[in-house]
Amino acid sequence: KQEVTQIPAALSVPEGENLVLNCSFTDSAIYNLQWFRQDPGKGLTSLLLIQSSQREQTSGRLNASLDKSSGRSTLYIAASQPGDSATYLCAVQHPDNYGQNFVFGPGTRLSVLP
Amino acid sequence: NAGVTQTPKFQVLKTGQSMTLQCAQDMNHEYMSWYRQDPGMGLRLIHYSVGAGITDQGEVPNGYNVSRSTTEDFPLRLLSAAPSQTSVYFCASSYGQGGNQPQHFGDGTRLSIL
């Protein structure tokens, strides 16, 4: 069974710092990996999607990498801002999961202090 | 464009009561799913549907029923509420499943069972 973990569970940094969030998964046979952002009281917003054949994706100050063989992904946030404060979840789409649905990690709660 | 709309946003029930959580999307998406989110855990799939008239079970289906009579609507029914069903429930939709189809999430229904 595919399992997804995220470290750390919570992170607090001063504004302007570069930071890395980590995601690990147990089965490398994935279709893709997505990073989501969740604001308090809100649903999930997709940030980046990395296909299984890709190594990384970039969007603005965000860069996500994927190492399928080691079962790891990182989300790099450059020059963090207070508006980046949210919970970040990673999810993998696995062929053996129900309806090829996503398996989600528990999330990393990020606080960027002004 | 409303996206995915969930109602109600909050609900308190007594053990044994039944209720229906509503989910509607206006993007003509074929694929819809229901998740629950509990503290310290990732989202877990309850039920999903690949199109009108077709539903299937996810990881944690017990105690819940779904139906998909139209493309737009995918209600989730709690048959006899139990305290273990206290959670935040999210509905999601996508154009298809597998591959590069981003999921769109509603803002969630926060449900407490006393």
Coordinates of C-alpha atoms in Angstrom, one line a residue:
Chain A
K1 CA 0.0 0.0 0.0
Q2 CA 1.3 3.4 -1.0
E3 CA 2.1 5.6 2.0
V4 CA 3.1 9.3 1.9
T5 CA 4.9 11.1 4.7
Q6 CA 6.0 14.7 5.1
I7 CA 8.7 16.2 7.2
P8 CA 8.6 18.5 9.1
A9 CA 5.1 18.6 10.4
A10 CA 5.4 22.3 11.2
L11 CA 7.9 24.9 10.3
S12 CA 8.3 28.6 11.3
V13 CA 10.8 30.9 9.5
P14 CA 11.4 34.6 9.3
E15 CA 10.4 36.5 6.2
G16 CA 12.9 36.3 3.3
E17 CA 14.3 32.9 4.0
N18 CA 14.6 30.2 1.5
L19 CA 13.1 26.9 2.7
V20 CA 12.6 23.3 1.7
L21 CA 9.6 21.0 2.4
N22 CA 10.1 17.3 2.1
C23 CA 7.8 14.5 0.9
S24 CA 8.5 10.8 0.8
F25 CA 6.5 7.9 -0.7
T26 CA 7.0 4.2 -0.4
D27 CA 6.1 2.9 -3.9
S28 CA 7.9 4.5 -6.8
A29 CA 5.3 3.3 -9.4
I30 CA 3.5 6.6 -9.6
Y31 CA 1.9 8.5 -12.4
N32 CA 2.7 11.9 -11.0
L33 CA 3.1 13.9 -7.8
Q34 CA 1.3 17.1 -6.9
W35 CA 2.0 19.7 -4.3
F36 CA -1.1 21.5 -2.9
R37 CA -1.6 24.5 -0.7
Q38 CA -4.3 24.6 2.0
D39 CA -5.3 27.8 3.7
P40 CA -7.2 27.7 7.0
G41 CA -10.8 26.9 6.5
K42 CA -10.3 26.4 2.8
G43 CA -9.9 23.6 0.3
L44 CA -6.8 22.6 -1.5
T45 CA -5.2 24.5 -4.3
S46 CA -2.9 22.8 -6.7
L47 CA 0.6 24.4 -6.9
L48 CA 2.7 22.1 -9.1
L49 CA 2.3 18.8 -10.8
I50 CA 5.4 16.7 -11.7
Q51 CA 4.8 13.8 -14.1
S52 CA 6.7 10.6 -13.4
S53 CA 9.0 11.2 -16.3
Q54 CA 10.0 14.7 -15.1
R55 CA 12.6 15.7 -12.5
E56 CA 11.3 19.1 -11.6
Q57 CA 8.7 21.9 -12.1
T58 CA 8.9 25.6 -11.4
S59 CA 6.2 28.2 -10.9
G60 CA 7.4 31.6 -9.8
R61 CA 9.2 31.3 -6.4
L62 CA 8.3 27.6 -6.2
N63 CA 10.4 24.7 -7.4
A64 CA 9.4 21.1 -6.9
S65 CA 11.7 18.2 -7.6
L66 CA 11.0 14.5 -7.9
D67 CA 13.3 11.5 -7.4
K68 CA 11.2 8.5 -8.1
S69 CA 13.9 5.9 -7.5
S70 CA 14.4 7.1 -3.9
G71 CA 10.7 8.0 -3.3
R72 CA 11.3 11.6 -2.5
S73 CA 10.1 15.0 -3.6
T74 CA 11.0 18.5 -2.3
L75 CA 9.2 21.8 -2.6
Y76 CA 11.6 24.8 -2.5
I77 CA 10.2 28.2 -1.7
A78 CA 12.5 31.1 -2.4
A79 CA 12.4 34.4 -0.5
S80 CA 9.5 33.4 1.7
Q81 CA 6.7 35.9 2.5
P82 CA 4.0 36.0 5.2
G83 CA 1.4 35.3 2.5
D84 CA 3.1 31.9 2.0
S85 CA 1.8 30.8 5.5
A86 CA -0.4 27.8 4.9
T87 CA -0.3 24.0 5.1
Y88 CA 1.4 22.3 2.1
L89 CA 0.4 18.8 1.1
C90 CA 2.0 16.5 -1.3
A91 CA 0.0 13.7 -3.1
V92 CA 1.0 10.9 -5.4
Q93 CA -1.2 9.4 -8.1
H94 CA -0.7 5.6 -8.0
P95 CA -2.1 3.1 -10.5
D96 CA -3.2 0.6 -7.8
N97 CA -5.0 3.2 -5.6
Y98 CA -8.8 3.4 -5.7
G99 CA -9.7 4.6 -9.2
Q100 CA -6.1 5.7 -9.6
N101 CA -6.8 8.4 -7.1
F102 CA -4.3 10.4 -5.1
V103 CA -2.7 9.3 -1.8
F104 CA -2.0 12.3 0.3
G105 CA 0.6 13.1 2.9
P106 CA -0.4 14.7 6.3
G107 CA 1.0 18.1 5.3
T108 CA 3.6 20.6 6.6
R109 CA 2.2 23.7 8.4
L110 CA 4.3 26.7 7.4
S111 CA 4.4 30.0 9.2
V112 CA 6.4 32.9 7.8
L113 CA 7.0 35.6 10.3
P114 CA 7.1 39.2 9.3
Chain B
N1 CA -17.4 30.4 -12.4
A2 CA -18.3 28.9 -9.0
G3 CA -16.0 25.8 -9.3
V4 CA -16.9 23.2 -6.6
T5 CA -19.5 24.2 -4.1
Q6 CA -20.1 22.4 -0.8
T7 CA -23.0 22.9 1.6
P8 CA -23.3 23.3 4.5
K9 CA -20.0 24.7 5.6
F10 CA -20.6 23.6 9.2
Q11 CA -22.9 21.1 10.8
V12 CA -23.4 19.6 14.3
L13 CA -25.3 16.3 14.6
K14 CA -26.2 13.9 17.3
T15 CA -25.2 10.3 17.2
G16 CA -27.6 8.3 15.1
Q17 CA -28.9 11.2 13.0
S18 CA -28.6 11.1 9.3
M19 CA -27.7 13.9 6.9
T20 CA -26.6 14.6 3.4
L21 CA -23.5 16.7 2.4
Q22 CA -24.0 18.5 -0.9
C23 CA -21.4 18.9 -3.6
A24 CA -22.0 20.6 -7.0
Q25 CA -19.6 21.6 -9.7
D26 CA -20.2 23.7 -12.8
M27 CA -17.1 22.7 -14.8
N28 CA -18.7 19.7 -16.6
H29 CA -16.2 17.4 -14.9
E30 CA -16.7 13.7 -15.2
Y31 CA -14.7 12.7 -12.2
M32 CA -15.8 13.5 -8.6
S33 CA -14.7 12.3 -5.2
W34 CA -15.2 12.7 -1.5
Y35 CA -12.4 12.9 1.0
R36 CA -12.3 13.2 4.8
Q37 CA -9.4 15.1 6.5
D38 CA -8.5 14.3 10.1
P39 CA -5.8 16.0 12.2
G40 CA -2.3 14.6 11.5
M41 CA -3.5 12.5 8.6
G42 CA -3.7 13.1 4.9
L43 CA -7.0 13.2 3.0
R44 CA -8.5 9.8 2.8
L45 CA -10.8 8.8 -0.1
I46 CA -14.4 7.9 0.9
H47 CA -16.2 7.3 -2.5
Y48 CA -15.6 8.4 -6.0
S49 CA -17.4 8.6 -9.3
V50 CA -16.1 8.4 -12.9
G51 CA -19.4 9.7 -14.4
A52 CA -23.1 10.0 -14.0
G53 CA -24.6 6.7 -12.8
I54 CA -21.2 5.2 -11.7
T55 CA -19.9 5.2 -8.2
D56 CA -17.3 3.2 -6.3
Q57 CA -15.8 2.8 -2.9
G58 CA -12.6 4.4 -1.7
E59 CA -10.4 3.7 1.3
V60 CA -12.9 4.5 4.1
P61 CA -16.4 3.9 2.7
N62 CA -18.2 2.4 5.7
G63 CA -21.0 4.5 7.1
Y64 CA -21.4 6.6 3.9
N65 CA -23.4 6.3 0.7
V66 CA -23.2 8.3 -2.5
S67 CA -25.1 8.6 -5.7
R68 CA -24.4 10.4 -9.0
S69 CA -27.6 11.0 -10.9
T70 CA -26.2 14.0 -12.8
T71 CA -22.8 15.2 -13.9
E72 CA -23.0 18.2 -11.7
D73 CA -24.0 16.8 -8.3
F74 CA -22.4 14.2 -6.0
P75 CA -24.0 14.1 -2.6
L76 CA -22.6 12.2 0.4
R77 CA -25.0 10.6 2.9
L78 CA -24.2 9.7 6.4
L79 CA -26.7 6.9 7.3
S80 CA -26.4 6.9 11.1
A81 CA -23.8 9.5 12.4
A82 CA -21.1 8.3 14.8
P83 CA -18.6 10.3 16.7
S84 CA -15.8 8.7 14.6
Q85 CA -17.2 10.6 11.6
T86 CA -16.4 13.9 13.1
S87 CA -14.1 15.4 10.4
V88 CA -13.7 17.9 7.6
Y89 CA -15.2 16.6 4.4
F90 CA -13.9 17.7 1.0
C91 CA -15.4 17.2 -2.4
A92 CA -13.2 17.3 -5.5
S93 CA -13.7 17.1 -9.2
S94 CA -11.5 16.8 -12.3
Y95 CA -12.0 16.6 -16.0
G96 CA -10.8 13.0 -16.0
Q97 CA -8.7 10.6 -13.9
G98 CA -5.1 9.6 -14.3
G99 CA -2.4 11.5 -15.9
N100 CA -2.3 15.3 -15.8
Q101 CA -5.8 16.2 -14.6
P102 CA -5.7 18.7 -11.7
Q103 CA -8.3 18.3 -9.1
H104 CA -10.5 21.2 -8.0
F105 CA -11.5 21.2 -4.3
G106 CA -14.5 22.7 -2.5
D107 CA -13.9 24.6 0.7
G108 CA -15.1 21.7 2.9
T109 CA -17.8 20.9 5.3
R110 CA -16.9 20.8 9.0
L111 CA -18.9 18.1 10.7
S112 CA -19.1 17.4 14.4
I113 CA -21.0 14.4 15.8
L114 CA -21.9 14.6 19.5

